[in-house]
PDB file of N, CA and C in Angstrom:
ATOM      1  N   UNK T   4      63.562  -1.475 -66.184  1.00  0.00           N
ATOM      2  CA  UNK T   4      64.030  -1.044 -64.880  1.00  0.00           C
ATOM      3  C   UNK T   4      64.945  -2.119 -64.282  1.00  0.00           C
ATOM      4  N   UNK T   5      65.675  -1.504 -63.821  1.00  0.00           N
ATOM      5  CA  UNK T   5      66.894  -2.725 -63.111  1.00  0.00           C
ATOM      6  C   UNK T   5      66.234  -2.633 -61.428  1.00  0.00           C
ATOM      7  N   UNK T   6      66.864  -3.927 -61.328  1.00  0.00           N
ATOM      8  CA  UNK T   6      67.122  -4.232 -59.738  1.00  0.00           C
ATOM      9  C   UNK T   6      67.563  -4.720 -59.288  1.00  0.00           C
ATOM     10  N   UNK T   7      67.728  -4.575 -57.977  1.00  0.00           N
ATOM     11  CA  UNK T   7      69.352  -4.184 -57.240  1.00  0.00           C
ATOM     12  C   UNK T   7      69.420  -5.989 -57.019  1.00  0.00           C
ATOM     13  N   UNK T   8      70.402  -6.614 -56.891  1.00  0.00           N
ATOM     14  CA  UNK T   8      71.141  -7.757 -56.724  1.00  0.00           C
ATOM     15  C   UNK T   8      71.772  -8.445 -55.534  1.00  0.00           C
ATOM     16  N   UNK T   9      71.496  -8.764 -54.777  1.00  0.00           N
ATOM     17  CA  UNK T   9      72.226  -9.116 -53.471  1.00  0.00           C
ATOM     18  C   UNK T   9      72.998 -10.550 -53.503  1.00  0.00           C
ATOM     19  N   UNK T  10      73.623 -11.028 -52.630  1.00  0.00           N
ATOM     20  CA  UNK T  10      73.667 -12.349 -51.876  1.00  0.00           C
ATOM     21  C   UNK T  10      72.130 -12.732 -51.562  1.00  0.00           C
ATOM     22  N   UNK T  11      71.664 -11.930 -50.899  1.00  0.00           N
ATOM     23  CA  UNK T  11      70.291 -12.866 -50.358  1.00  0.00           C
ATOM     24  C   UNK T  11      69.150 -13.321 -51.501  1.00  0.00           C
ATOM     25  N   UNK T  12      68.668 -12.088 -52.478  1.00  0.00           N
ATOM     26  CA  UNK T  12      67.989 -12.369 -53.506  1.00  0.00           C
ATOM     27  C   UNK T  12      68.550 -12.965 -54.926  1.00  0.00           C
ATOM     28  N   UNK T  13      70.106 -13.013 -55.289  1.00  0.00           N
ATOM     29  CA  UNK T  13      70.133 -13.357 -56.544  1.00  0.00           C
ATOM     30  C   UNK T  13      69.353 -14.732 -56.725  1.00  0.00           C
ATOM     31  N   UNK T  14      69.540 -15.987 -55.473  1.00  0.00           N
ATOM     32  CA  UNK T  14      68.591 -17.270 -56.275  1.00  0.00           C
ATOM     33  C   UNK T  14      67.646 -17.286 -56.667  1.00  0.00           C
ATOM     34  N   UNK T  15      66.624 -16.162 -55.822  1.00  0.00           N
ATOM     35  CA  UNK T  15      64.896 -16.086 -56.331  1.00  0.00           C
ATOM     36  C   UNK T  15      65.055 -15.638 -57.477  1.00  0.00           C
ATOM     37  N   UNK T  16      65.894 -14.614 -58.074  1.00  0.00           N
ATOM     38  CA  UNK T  16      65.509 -13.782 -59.392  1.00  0.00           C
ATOM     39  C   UNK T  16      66.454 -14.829 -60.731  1.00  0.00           C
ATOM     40  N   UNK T  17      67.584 -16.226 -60.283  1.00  0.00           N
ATOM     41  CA  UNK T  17      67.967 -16.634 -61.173  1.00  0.00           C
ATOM     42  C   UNK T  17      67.268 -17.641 -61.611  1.00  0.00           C
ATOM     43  N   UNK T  18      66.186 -18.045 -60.596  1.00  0.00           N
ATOM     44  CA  UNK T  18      65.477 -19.448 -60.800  1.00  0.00           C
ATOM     45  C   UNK T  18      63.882 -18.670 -60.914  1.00  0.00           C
ATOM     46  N   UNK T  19      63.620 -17.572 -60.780  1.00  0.00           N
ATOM     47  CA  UNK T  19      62.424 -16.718 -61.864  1.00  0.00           C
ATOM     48  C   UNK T  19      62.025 -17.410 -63.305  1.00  0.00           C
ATOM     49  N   UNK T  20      61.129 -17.017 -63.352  1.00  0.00           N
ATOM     50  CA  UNK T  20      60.527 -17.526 -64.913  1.00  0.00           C
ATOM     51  C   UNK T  20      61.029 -16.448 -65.849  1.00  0.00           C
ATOM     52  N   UNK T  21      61.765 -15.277 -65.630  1.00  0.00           N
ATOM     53  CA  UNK T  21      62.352 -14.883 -67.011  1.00  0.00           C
ATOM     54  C   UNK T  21      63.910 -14.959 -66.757  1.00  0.00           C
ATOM     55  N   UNK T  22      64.510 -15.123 -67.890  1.00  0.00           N
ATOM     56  CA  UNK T  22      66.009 -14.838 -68.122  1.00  0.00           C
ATOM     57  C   UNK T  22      66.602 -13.400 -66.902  1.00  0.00           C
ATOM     58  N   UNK T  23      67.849 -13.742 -66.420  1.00  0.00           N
ATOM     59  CA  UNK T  23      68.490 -13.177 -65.903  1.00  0.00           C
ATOM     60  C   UNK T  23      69.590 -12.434 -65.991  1.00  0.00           C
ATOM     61  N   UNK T  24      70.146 -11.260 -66.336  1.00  0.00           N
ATOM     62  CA  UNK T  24      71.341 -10.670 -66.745  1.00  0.00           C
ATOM     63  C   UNK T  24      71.512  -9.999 -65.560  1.00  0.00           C
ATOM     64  N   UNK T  25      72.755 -10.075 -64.798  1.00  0.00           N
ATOM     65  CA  UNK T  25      73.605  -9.052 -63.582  1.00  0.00           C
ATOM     66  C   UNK T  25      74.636  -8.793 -64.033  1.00  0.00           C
ATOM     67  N   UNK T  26      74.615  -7.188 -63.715  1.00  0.00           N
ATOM     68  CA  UNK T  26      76.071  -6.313 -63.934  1.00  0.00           C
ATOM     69  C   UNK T  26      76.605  -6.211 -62.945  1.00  0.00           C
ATOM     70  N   UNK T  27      78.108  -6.851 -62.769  1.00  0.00           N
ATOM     71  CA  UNK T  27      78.523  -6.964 -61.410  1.00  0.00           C
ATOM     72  C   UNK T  27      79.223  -5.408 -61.525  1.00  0.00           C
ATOM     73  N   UNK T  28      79.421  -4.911 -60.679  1.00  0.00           N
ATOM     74  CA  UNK T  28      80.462  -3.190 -60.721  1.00  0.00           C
ATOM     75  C   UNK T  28      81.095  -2.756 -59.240  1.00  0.00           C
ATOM     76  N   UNK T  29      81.033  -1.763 -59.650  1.00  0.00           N
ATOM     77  CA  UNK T  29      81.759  -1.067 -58.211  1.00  0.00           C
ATOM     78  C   UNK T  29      81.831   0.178 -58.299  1.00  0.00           C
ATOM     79  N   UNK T  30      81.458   0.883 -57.407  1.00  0.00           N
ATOM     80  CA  UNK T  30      81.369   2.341 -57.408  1.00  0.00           C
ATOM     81  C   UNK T  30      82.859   3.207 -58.314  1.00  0.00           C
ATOM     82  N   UNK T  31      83.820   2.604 -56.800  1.00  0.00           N
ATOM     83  CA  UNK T  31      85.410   3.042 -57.955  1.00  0.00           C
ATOM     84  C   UNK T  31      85.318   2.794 -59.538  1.00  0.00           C
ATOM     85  N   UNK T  32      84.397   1.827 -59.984  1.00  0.00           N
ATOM     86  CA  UNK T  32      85.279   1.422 -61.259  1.00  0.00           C
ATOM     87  C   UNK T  32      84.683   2.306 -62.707  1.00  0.00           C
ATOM     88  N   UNK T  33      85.673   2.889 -63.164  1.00  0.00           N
ATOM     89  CA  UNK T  33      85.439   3.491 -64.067  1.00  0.00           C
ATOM     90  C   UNK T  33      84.501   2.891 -65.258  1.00  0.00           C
ATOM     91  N   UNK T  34      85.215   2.079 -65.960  1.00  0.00           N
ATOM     92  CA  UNK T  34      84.492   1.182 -67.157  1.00  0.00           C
ATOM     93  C   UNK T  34      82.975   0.635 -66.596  1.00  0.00           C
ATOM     94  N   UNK T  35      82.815   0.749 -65.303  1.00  0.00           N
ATOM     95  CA  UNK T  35      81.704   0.294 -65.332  1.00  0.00           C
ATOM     96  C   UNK T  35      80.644   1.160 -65.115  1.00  0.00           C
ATOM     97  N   UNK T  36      80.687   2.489 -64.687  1.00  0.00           N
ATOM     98  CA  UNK T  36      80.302   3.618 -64.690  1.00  0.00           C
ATOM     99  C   UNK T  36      80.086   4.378 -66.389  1.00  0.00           C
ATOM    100  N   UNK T  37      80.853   3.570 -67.349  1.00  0.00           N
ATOM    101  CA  UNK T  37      80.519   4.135 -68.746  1.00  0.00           C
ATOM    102  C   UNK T  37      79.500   2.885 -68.918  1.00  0.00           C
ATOM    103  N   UNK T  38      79.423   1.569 -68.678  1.00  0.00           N
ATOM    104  CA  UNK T  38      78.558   0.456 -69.043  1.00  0.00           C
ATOM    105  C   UNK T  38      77.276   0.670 -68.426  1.00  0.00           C
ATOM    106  N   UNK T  39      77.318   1.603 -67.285  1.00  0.00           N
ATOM    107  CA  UNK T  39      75.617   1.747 -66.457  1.00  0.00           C
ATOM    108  C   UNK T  39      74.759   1.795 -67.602  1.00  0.00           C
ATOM    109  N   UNK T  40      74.951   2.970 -68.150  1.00  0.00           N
ATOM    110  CA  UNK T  40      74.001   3.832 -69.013  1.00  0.00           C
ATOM    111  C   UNK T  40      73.472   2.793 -70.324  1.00  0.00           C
ATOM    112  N   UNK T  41      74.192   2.050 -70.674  1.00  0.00           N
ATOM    113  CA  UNK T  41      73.924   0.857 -71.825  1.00  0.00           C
ATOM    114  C   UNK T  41      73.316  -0.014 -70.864  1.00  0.00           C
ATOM    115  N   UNK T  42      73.711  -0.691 -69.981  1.00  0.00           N
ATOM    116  CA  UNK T  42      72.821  -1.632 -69.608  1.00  0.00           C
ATOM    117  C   UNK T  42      71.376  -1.429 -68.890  1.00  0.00           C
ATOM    118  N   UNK T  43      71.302   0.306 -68.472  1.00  0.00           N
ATOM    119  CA  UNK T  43      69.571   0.782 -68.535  1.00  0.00           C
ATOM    120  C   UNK T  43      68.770   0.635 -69.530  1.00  0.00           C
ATOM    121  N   UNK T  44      69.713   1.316 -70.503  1.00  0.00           N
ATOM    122  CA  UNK T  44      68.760   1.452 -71.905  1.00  0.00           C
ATOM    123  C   UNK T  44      68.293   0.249 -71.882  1.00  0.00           C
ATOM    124  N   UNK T  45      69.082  -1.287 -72.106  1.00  0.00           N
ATOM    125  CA  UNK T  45      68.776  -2.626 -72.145  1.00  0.00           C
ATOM    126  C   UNK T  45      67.528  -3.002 -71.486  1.00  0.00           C
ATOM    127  N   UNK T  46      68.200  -2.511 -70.062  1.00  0.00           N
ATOM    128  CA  UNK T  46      66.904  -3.449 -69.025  1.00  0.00           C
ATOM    129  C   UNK T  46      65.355  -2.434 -69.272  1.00  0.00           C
ATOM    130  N   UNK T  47      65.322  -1.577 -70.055  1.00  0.00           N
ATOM    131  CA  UNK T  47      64.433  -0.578 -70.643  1.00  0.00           C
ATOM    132  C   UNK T  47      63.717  -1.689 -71.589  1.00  0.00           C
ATOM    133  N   UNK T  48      64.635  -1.423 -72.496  1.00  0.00           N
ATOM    134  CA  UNK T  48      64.137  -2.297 -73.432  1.00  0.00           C
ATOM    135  C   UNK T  48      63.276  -3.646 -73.983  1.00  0.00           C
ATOM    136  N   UNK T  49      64.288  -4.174 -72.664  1.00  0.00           N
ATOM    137  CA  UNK T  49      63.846  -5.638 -72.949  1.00  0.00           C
ATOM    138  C   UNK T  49      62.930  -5.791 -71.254  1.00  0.00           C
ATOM    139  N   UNK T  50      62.576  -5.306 -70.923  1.00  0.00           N
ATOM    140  CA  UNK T  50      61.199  -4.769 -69.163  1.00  0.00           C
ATOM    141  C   UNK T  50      60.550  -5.787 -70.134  1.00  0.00           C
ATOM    142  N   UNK T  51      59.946  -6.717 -68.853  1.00  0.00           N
ATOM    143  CA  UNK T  51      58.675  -7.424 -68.970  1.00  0.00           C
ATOM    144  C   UNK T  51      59.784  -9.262 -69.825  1.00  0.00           C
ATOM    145  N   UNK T  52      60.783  -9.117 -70.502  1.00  0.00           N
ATOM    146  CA  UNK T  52      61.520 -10.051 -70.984  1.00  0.00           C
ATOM    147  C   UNK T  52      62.520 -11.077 -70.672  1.00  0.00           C
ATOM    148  N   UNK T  53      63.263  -9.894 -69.978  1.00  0.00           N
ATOM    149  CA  UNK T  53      64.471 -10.260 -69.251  1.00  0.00           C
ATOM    150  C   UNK T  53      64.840  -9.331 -67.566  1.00  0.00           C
ATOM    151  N   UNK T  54      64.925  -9.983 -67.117  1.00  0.00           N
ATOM    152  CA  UNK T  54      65.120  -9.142 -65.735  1.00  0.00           C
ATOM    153  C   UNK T  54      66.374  -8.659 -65.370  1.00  0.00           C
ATOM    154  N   UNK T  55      66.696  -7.545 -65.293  1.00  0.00           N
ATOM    155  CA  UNK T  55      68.052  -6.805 -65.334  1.00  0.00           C
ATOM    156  C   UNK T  55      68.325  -6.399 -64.006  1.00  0.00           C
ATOM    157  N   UNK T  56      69.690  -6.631 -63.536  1.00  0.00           N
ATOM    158  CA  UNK T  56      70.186  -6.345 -61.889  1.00  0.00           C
ATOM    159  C   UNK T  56      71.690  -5.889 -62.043  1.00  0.00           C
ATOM    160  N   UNK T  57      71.322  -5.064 -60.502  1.00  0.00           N
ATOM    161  CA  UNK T  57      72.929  -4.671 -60.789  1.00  0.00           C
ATOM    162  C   UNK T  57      73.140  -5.053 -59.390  1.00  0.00           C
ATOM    163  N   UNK T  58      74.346  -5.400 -59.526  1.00  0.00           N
ATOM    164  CA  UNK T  58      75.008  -6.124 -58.010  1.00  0.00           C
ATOM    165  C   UNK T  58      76.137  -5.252 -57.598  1.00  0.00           C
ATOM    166  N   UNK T  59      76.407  -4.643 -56.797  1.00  0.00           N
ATOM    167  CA  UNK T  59      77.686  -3.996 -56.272  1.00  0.00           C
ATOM    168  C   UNK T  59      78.601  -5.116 -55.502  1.00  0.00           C
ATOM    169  N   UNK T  60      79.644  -5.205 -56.112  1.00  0.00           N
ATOM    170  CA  UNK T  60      80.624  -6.349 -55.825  1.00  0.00           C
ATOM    171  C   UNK T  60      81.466  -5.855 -54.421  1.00  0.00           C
ATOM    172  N   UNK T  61      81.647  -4.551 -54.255  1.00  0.00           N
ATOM    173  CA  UNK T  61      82.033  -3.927 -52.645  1.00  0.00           C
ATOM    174  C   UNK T  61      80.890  -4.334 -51.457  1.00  0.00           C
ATOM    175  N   UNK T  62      79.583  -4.106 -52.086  1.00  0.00           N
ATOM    176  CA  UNK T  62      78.233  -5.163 -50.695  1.00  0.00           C
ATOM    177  C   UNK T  62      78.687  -6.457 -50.882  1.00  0.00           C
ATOM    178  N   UNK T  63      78.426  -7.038 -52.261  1.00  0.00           N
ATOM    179  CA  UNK T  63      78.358  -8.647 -51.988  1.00  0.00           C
ATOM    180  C   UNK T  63      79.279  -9.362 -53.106  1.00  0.00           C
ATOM    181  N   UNK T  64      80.204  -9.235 -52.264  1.00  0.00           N
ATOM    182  CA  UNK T  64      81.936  -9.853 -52.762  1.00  0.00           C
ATOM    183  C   UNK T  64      81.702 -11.469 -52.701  1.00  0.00           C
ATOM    184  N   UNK T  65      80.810 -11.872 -52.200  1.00  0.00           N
ATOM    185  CA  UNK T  65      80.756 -13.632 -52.095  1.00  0.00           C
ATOM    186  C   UNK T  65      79.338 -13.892 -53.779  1.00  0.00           C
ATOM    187  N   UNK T  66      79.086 -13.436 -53.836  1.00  0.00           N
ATOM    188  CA  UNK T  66      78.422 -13.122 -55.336  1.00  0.00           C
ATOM    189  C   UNK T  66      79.770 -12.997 -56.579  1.00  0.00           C
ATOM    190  N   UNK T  67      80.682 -12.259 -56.632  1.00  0.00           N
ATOM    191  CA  UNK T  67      81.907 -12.329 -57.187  1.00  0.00           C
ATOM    192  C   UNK T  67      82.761 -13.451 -57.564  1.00  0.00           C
ATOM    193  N   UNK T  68      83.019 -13.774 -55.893  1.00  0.00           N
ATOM    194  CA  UNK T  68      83.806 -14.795 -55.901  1.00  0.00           C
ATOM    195  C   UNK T  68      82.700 -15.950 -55.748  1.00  0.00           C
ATOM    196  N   UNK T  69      81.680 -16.096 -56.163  1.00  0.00           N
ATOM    197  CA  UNK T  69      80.897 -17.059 -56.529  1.00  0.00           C
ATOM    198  C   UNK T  69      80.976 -18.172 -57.799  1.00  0.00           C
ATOM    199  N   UNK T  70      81.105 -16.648 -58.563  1.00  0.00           N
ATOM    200  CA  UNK T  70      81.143 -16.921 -60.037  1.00  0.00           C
ATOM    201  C   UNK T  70      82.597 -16.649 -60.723  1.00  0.00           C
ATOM    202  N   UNK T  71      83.676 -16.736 -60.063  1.00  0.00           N
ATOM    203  CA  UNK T  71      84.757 -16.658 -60.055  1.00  0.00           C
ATOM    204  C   UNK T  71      85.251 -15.237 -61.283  1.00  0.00           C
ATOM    205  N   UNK T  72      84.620 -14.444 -60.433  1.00  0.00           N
ATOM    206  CA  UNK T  72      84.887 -13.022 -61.222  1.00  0.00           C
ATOM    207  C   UNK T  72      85.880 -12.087 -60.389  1.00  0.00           C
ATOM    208  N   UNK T  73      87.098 -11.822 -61.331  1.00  0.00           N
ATOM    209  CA  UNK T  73      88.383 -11.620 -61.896  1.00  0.00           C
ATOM    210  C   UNK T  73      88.060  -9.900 -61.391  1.00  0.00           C
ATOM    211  N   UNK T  74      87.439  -9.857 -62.582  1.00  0.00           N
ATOM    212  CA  UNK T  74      87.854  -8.230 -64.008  1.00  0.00           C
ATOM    213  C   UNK T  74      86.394  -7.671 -63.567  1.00  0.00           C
ATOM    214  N   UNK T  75      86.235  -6.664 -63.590  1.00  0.00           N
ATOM    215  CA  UNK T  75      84.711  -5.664 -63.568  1.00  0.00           C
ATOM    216  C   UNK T  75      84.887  -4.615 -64.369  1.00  0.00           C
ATOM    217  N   UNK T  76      83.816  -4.494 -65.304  1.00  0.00           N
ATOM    218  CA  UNK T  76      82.309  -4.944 -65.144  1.00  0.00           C
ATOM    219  C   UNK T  76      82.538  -6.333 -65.731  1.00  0.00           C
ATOM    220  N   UNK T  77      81.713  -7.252 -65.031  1.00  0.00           N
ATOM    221  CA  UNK T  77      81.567  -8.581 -65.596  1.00  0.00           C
ATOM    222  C   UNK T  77      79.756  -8.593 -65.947  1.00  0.00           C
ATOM    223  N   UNK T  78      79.242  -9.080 -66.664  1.00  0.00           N
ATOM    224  CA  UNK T  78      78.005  -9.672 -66.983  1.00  0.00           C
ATOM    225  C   UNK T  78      77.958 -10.868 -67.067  1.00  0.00           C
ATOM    226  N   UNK T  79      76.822 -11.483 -65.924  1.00  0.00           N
ATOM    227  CA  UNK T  79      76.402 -12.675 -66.271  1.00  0.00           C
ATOM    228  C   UNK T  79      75.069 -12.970 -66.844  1.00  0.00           C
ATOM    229  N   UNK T  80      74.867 -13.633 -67.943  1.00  0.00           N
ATOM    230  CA  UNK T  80      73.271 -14.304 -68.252  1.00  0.00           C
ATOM    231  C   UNK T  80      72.966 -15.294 -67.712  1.00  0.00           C
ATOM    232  N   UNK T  81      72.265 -15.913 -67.020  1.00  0.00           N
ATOM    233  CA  UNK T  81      71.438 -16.711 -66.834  1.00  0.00           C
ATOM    234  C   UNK T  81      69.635 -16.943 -67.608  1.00  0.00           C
ATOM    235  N   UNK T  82      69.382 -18.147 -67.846  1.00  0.00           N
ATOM    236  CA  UNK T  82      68.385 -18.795 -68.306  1.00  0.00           C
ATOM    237  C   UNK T  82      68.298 -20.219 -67.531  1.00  0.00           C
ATOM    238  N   UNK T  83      67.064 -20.421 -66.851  1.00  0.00           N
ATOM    239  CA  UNK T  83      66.348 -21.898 -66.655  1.00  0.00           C
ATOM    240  C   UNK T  83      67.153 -22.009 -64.527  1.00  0.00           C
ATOM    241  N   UNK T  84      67.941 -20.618 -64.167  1.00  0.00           N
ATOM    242  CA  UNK T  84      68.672 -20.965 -63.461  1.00  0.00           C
ATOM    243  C   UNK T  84      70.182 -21.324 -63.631  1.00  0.00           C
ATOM    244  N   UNK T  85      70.542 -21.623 -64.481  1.00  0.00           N
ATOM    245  CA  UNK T  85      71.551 -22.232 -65.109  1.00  0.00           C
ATOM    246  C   UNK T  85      72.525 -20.344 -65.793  1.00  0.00           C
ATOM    247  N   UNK T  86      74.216 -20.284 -65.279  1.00  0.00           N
ATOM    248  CA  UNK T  86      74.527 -19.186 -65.441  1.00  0.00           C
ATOM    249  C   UNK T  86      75.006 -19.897 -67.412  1.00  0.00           C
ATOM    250  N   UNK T  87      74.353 -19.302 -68.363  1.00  0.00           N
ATOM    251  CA  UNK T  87      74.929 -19.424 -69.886  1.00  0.00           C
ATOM    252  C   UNK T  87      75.549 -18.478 -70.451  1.00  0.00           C
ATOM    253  N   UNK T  88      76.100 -17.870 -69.929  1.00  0.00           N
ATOM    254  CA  UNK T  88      77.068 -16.548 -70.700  1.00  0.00           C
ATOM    255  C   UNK T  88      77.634 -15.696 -69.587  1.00  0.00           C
ATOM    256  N   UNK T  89      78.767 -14.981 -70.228  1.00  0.00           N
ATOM    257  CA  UNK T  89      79.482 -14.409 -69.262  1.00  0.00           C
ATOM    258  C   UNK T  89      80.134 -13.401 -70.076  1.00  0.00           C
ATOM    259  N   UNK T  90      79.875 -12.014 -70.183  1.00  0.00           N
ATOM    260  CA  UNK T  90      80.883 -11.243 -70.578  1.00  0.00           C
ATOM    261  C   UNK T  90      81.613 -10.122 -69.786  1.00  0.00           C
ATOM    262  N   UNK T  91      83.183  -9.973 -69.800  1.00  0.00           N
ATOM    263  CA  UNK T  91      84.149  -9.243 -68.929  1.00  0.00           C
ATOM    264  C   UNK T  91      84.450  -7.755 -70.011  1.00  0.00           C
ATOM    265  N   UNK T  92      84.178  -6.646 -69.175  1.00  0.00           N
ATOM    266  CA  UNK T  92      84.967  -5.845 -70.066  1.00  0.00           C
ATOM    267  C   UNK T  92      83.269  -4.646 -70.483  1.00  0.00           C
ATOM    268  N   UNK T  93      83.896  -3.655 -70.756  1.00  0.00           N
ATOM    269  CA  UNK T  93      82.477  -2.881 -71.366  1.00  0.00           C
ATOM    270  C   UNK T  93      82.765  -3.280 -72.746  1.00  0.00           C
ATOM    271  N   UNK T  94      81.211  -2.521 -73.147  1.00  0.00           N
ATOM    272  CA  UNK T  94      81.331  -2.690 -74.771  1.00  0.00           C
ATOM    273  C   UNK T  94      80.164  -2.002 -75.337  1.00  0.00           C
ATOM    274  N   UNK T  95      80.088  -1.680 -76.173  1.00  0.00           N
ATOM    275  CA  UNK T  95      79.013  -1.391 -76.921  1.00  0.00           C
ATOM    276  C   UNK T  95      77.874  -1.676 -76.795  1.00  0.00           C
ATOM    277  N   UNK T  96      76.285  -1.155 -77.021  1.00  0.00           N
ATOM    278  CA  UNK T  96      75.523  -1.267 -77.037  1.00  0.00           C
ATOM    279  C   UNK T  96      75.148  -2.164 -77.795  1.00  0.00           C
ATOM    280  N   UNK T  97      74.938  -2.207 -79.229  1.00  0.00           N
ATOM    281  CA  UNK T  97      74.917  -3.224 -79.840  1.00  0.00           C
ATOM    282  C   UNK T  97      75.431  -4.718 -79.506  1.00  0.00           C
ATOM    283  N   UNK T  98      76.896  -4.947 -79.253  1.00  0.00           N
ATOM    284  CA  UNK T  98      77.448  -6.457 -78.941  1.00  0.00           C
ATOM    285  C   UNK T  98      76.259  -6.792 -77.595  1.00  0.00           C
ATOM    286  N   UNK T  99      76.178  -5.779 -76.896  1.00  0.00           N
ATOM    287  CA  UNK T  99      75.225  -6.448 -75.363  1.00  0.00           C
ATOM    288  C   UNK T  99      73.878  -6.851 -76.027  1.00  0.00           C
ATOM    289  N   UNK T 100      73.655  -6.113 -76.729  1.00  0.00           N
ATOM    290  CA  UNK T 100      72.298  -6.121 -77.368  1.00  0.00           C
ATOM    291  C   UNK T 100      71.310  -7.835 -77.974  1.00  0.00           C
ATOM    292  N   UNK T 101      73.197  -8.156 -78.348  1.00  0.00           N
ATOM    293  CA  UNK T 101      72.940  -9.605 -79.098  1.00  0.00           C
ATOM    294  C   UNK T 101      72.865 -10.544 -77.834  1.00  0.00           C
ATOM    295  N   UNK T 102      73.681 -10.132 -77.192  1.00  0.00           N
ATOM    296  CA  UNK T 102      73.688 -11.158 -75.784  1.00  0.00           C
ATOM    297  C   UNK T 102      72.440 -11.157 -75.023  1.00  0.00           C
ATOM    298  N   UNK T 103      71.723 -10.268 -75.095  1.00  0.00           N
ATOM    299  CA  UNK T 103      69.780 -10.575 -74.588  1.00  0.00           C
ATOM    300  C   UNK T 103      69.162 -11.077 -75.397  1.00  0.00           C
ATOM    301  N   UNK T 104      69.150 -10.772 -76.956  1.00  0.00           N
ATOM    302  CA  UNK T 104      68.580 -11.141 -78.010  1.00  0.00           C
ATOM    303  C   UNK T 104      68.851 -12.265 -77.648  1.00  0.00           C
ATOM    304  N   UNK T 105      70.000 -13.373 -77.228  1.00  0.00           N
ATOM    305  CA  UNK T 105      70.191 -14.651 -77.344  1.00  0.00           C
ATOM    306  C   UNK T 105      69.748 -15.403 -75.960  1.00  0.00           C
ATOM    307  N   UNK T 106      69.449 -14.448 -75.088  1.00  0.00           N
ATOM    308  CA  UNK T 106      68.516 -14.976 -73.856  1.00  0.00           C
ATOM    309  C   UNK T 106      66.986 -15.768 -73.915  1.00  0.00           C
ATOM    310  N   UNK T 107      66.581 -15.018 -74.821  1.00  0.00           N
ATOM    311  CA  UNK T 107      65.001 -15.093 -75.552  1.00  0.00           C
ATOM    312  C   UNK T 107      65.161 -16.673 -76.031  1.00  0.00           C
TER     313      UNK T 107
END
């Protein structure tokens, strides 16, 4: 199950005891509206492992320009607090797949 992402909560959930992945998006944006559905299955998957959020970058644009994000959909991983990966762009189920696998 995903959950929702703010300005106010992303520090509690990046400095959490499990790994962190946020899908930054936007209602308008197409590509990221085809990436929803893969990154449920994910946060399905990997429940109880990795904690999955989705952030709407139209609410919290200082979350964006936090992490100096460009392009949407962007994904960030985080582990330990610390942001370790970053991918721009949709993609496949599988390529995301490896990018949690490597959260663990």
């Amino acid at each position: 199950m995903e959950v929702k992402i703010t300005s106010e909560n992303l520090e509690t959930y990046k400095n959490g005891d499990l790994p962190l992945v946020v899908d930054l998006w936007a209602p308008w944006c197409g590509p990221c509206k085809m990436l929803g559905p893969v990154i449920s299955e994910l946060a399905e998957a990997y429940d109880g492992r990795i904690v999955v959020g989705k952030c709407d970058i139209e609410e919290n644009d200082d979350v964006a320009i936090d992490f100096g994000v460009r392009n949407i959909p962007t994904i960030l991983f985080f582990k330990g607090g610390k942001l370790v990966d970053k991918f721009v762009g949709a993609a496949p189920k599988d390529v995301l797949d490896e990018k949690f696998k490597a959260l663990l």
